[in-house]
């Protein structure tokens, strides 16, 4: 478990190609002295399973989780989130994504039993963003038995609603 670890950057930052976190907990007891939960900086196979991220606040996109690889030549990626709770994690800046921010370049992202709760979007900021890099169409973004509880956004044009989901460049988005 990672409790009250850090006040800038992120608790965990990885350049790894294969990263698996299981039964992990990242939490802050004082949200005024916290930072981003996890940042993955390279194209990766990433799994976050049976874990909780709570009370993480960041000045950049994705208070709980950010996947924004800086690889100029991405090979492959696969992101899997299973039995994950994200609670009260936000970006503190306007027009930034609150809980999760991902820029995908290939393959897919899957969310099984994901719970986002008590997330408040900033002014014109979404709660959950899945985008793509370099106009690449991502095969599928899949949400299976996911819950959005007490989530609100403040988007000027009214789009996003309580879920605050913004997806672009996916060939398929599945909710089951």
CSV table of C-alpha atoms in Angstrom, one decimal:
chain,number,residue,atom,x,y,z
A,1,UNK,CA,0.0,0.0,0.0
A,2,UNK,CA,1.0,3.6,-0.7
A,3,UNK,CA,-0.4,6.0,1.9
A,4,UNK,CA,0.4,9.7,1.8
A,5,UNK,CA,3.4,9.1,-0.6
A,6,UNK,CA,4.3,12.4,-2.4
A,7,UNK,CA,3.0,15.9,-2.9
A,8,UNK,CA,4.2,16.5,-6.5
A,9,UNK,CA,4.3,14.4,-9.7
A,10,UNK,CA,2.9,11.0,-9.1
A,11,UNK,CA,3.0,8.2,-6.5
A,12,UNK,CA,4.0,5.7,-9.2
A,13,UNK,CA,5.6,6.7,-12.5
A,14,UNK,CA,6.6,3.9,-14.9
A,15,UNK,CA,8.5,3.6,-18.2
A,16,UNK,CA,7.9,-0.2,-18.1
A,17,UNK,CA,6.6,-2.2,-21.0
A,18,UNK,CA,4.8,-4.8,-18.9
A,19,UNK,CA,3.4,-3.5,-15.6
A,20,UNK,CA,0.9,-5.3,-13.4
A,21,UNK,CA,-0.4,-3.9,-10.1
A,22,UNK,CA,-2.5,-6.3,-8.0
A,23,UNK,CA,-4.2,-5.7,-4.7
A,24,UNK,CA,-2.7,-2.3,-4.4
A,25,UNK,CA,-3.9,0.8,-2.6
A,26,UNK,CA,-2.9,4.4,-3.2
A,27,UNK,CA,-4.5,6.9,-0.9
A,28,UNK,CA,-4.0,10.2,0.8
A,29,UNK,CA,-5.4,11.2,4.1
A,30,UNK,CA,-5.0,15.0,3.3
A,31,UNK,CA,-6.1,15.9,-0.2
A,32,UNK,CA,-4.3,19.3,0.2
A,33,UNK,CA,-1.0,17.5,0.3
A,34,UNK,CA,-1.4,14.9,-2.4
A,35,UNK,CA,-0.4,14.1,-6.0
A,36,UNK,CA,-1.4,12.0,-9.0
A,37,UNK,CA,-1.8,8.3,-8.3
A,38,UNK,CA,-0.2,6.5,-11.3
A,39,UNK,CA,1.5,7.8,-14.5
A,40,UNK,CA,2.6,5.5,-17.3
A,41,UNK,CA,4.9,7.3,-19.6
A,42,UNK,CA,5.7,4.6,-22.3
A,43,UNK,CA,3.8,2.4,-24.6
A,44,UNK,CA,2.8,-0.6,-22.3
A,45,UNK,CA,0.9,-3.6,-21.4
A,46,UNK,CA,-0.6,-2.4,-18.1
A,47,UNK,CA,-2.9,-4.1,-15.6
A,48,UNK,CA,-4.5,-2.6,-12.5
A,49,UNK,CA,-6.4,-5.3,-10.6
A,50,UNK,CA,-8.3,-5.5,-7.3
A,51,UNK,CA,-7.0,-2.0,-6.3
A,52,UNK,CA,-8.2,1.3,-4.9
A,53,UNK,CA,-6.9,4.8,-5.7
A,54,UNK,CA,-8.4,7.6,-3.5
A,55,UNK,CA,-7.9,11.3,-2.7
A,56,UNK,CA,-5.3,11.9,-5.4
A,57,UNK,CA,-5.3,15.5,-6.7
A,58,UNK,CA,-3.1,16.7,-9.6
A,59,UNK,CA,-2.6,19.9,-11.5
A,60,UNK,CA,-2.4,17.9,-14.8
A,61,UNK,CA,-4.8,15.5,-16.5
A,62,UNK,CA,-5.8,12.4,-14.6
A,63,UNK,CA,-5.8,12.8,-10.8
A,64,UNK,CA,-5.9,9.0,-10.3
A,65,UNK,CA,-4.3,7.7,-13.5
A,66,UNK,CA,-2.6,9.1,-16.6
A,67,UNK,CA,-1.5,7.1,-19.6
A,68,UNK,CA,0.1,9.4,-22.1
A,69,UNK,CA,3.1,7.6,-23.8
A,70,UNK,CA,5.8,9.8,-25.3
A,71,UNK,CA,7.0,7.0,-27.6
A,72,UNK,CA,7.5,8.3,-31.1
A,73,UNK,CA,7.1,4.8,-32.5
A,74,UNK,CA,4.5,2.9,-30.4
A,75,UNK,CA,4.6,-0.9,-30.8
A,76,UNK,CA,1.6,-2.2,-28.9
A,77,UNK,CA,-0.4,-1.5,-25.8
A,78,UNK,CA,-3.1,-3.2,-23.9
A,79,UNK,CA,-4.6,-1.6,-20.8
A,80,UNK,CA,-6.7,-3.7,-18.4
A,81,UNK,CA,-8.5,-2.4,-15.3
A,82,UNK,CA,-10.3,-5.0,-13.3
A,83,UNK,CA,-12.1,-4.5,-9.9
A,84,UNK,CA,-10.8,-1.0,-9.5
A,85,UNK,CA,-12.2,1.8,-7.3
A,86,UNK,CA,-11.3,5.4,-7.9
A,87,UNK,CA,-12.6,7.6,-5.2
A,88,UNK,CA,-12.4,11.4,-4.9
A,89,UNK,CA,-9.6,11.9,-7.4
A,90,UNK,CA,-9.4,15.1,-9.4
A,91,UNK,CA,-7.3,17.5,-11.4
A,92,UNK,CA,-7.4,20.9,-9.8
A,93,UNK,CA,-7.0,22.9,-13.0
A,94,UNK,CA,-9.7,24.0,-15.5
A,95,UNK,CA,-10.1,22.0,-18.7
A,96,UNK,CA,-8.2,19.1,-17.3
A,97,UNK,CA,-9.5,15.5,-16.9
A,98,UNK,CA,-10.3,14.6,-13.4
A,99,UNK,CA,-10.1,10.8,-12.7
A,100,UNK,CA,-8.5,9.1,-15.7
A,101,UNK,CA,-6.8,10.3,-18.8
A,102,UNK,CA,-5.5,8.1,-21.5
A,103,UNK,CA,-4.0,8.7,-25.0
A,104,UNK,CA,-4.0,5.4,-26.8
A,105,UNK,CA,-2.0,4.6,-29.9
A,106,UNK,CA,-2.9,1.0,-30.7
A,107,UNK,CA,-5.0,-2.0,-29.6
A,108,UNK,CA,-7.4,-1.6,-26.7
A,109,UNK,CA,-8.4,-0.6,-23.2
A,110,UNK,CA,-10.8,-2.7,-21.1
A,111,UNK,CA,-12.5,-1.8,-17.9
A,112,UNK,CA,-14.2,-4.6,-15.8
A,113,UNK,CA,-16.0,-3.7,-12.6
A,114,UNK,CA,-14.6,-0.2,-12.5
A,115,UNK,CA,-16.1,2.2,-10.0
A,116,UNK,CA,-15.6,5.9,-10.3
A,117,UNK,CA,-17.1,7.7,-7.3
A,118,UNK,CA,-17.2,11.1,-5.8
A,119,UNK,CA,-15.5,12.7,-8.8
A,120,UNK,CA,-16.1,16.3,-9.6
A,121,UNK,CA,-15.0,17.6,-13.0
A,122,UNK,CA,-13.3,21.0,-13.1
A,123,UNK,CA,-14.6,23.9,-15.2
A,124,UNK,CA,-14.8,22.4,-18.8
A,125,UNK,CA,-13.0,19.3,-17.6
A,126,UNK,CA,-14.2,15.7,-18.1
A,127,UNK,CA,-14.1,13.0,-15.5
A,128,UNK,CA,-12.7,10.3,-17.8
A,129,UNK,CA,-10.9,10.8,-21.1
A,130,UNK,CA,-9.9,8.3,-23.7
A,131,UNK,CA,-8.2,9.7,-26.8
A,132,UNK,CA,-5.9,8.6,-29.5
A,133,UNK,CA,-2.5,9.6,-30.7
A,134,UNK,CA,-1.6,10.5,-34.3
A,135,UNK,CA,-5.1,9.8,-35.7
A,136,UNK,CA,-4.8,6.1,-34.9
A,137,UNK,CA,-8.1,4.3,-34.5
A,138,UNK,CA,-8.2,2.2,-31.4
A,139,UNK,CA,-9.8,-1.2,-31.9
A,140,UNK,CA,-12.2,-1.1,-28.9
A,141,UNK,CA,-12.7,0.5,-25.5
A,142,UNK,CA,-14.8,-1.8,-23.4
A,143,UNK,CA,-16.7,-1.1,-20.2
A,144,UNK,CA,-18.1,-4.2,-18.4
A,145,UNK,CA,-20.2,-3.8,-15.2
A,146,UNK,CA,-18.8,-0.3,-14.5
A,147,UNK,CA,-20.3,2.2,-12.1
A,148,UNK,CA,-20.2,6.0,-11.9
A,149,UNK,CA,-21.4,7.1,-8.5
A,150,UNK,CA,-21.8,10.8,-7.5
A,151,UNK,CA,-19.8,12.1,-10.5
A,152,UNK,CA,-20.5,15.5,-11.9
A,153,UNK,CA,-19.0,17.7,-14.6
A,154,UNK,CA,-19.2,21.4,-15.4
A,155,UNK,CA,-18.9,21.5,-19.2
A,156,UNK,CA,-20.0,24.7,-20.8
A,157,UNK,CA,-21.7,23.0,-23.8
A,158,UNK,CA,-23.5,20.5,-21.6
A,159,UNK,CA,-21.8,17.4,-23.0
A,160,UNK,CA,-20.4,14.8,-20.7
A,161,UNK,CA,-23.0,14.8,-18.0
A,162,UNK,CA,-22.3,12.9,-14.8
A,163,UNK,CA,-20.1,10.4,-16.4
A,164,UNK,CA,-17.9,13.0,-18.1
A,165,UNK,CA,-16.7,10.5,-20.7
A,166,UNK,CA,-14.9,11.8,-23.7
A,167,UNK,CA,-13.7,9.3,-26.3
A,168,UNK,CA,-12.4,10.0,-29.7
A,169,UNK,CA,-10.9,7.7,-32.4
A,170,UNK,CA,-12.3,4.4,-31.2
A,171,UNK,CA,-13.8,2.1,-33.8
A,172,UNK,CA,-16.0,0.6,-31.0
A,173,UNK,CA,-17.1,1.6,-27.5
A,174,UNK,CA,-18.9,-1.2,-25.7
A,175,UNK,CA,-20.9,-0.9,-22.5
A,176,UNK,CA,-22.1,-4.2,-21.1
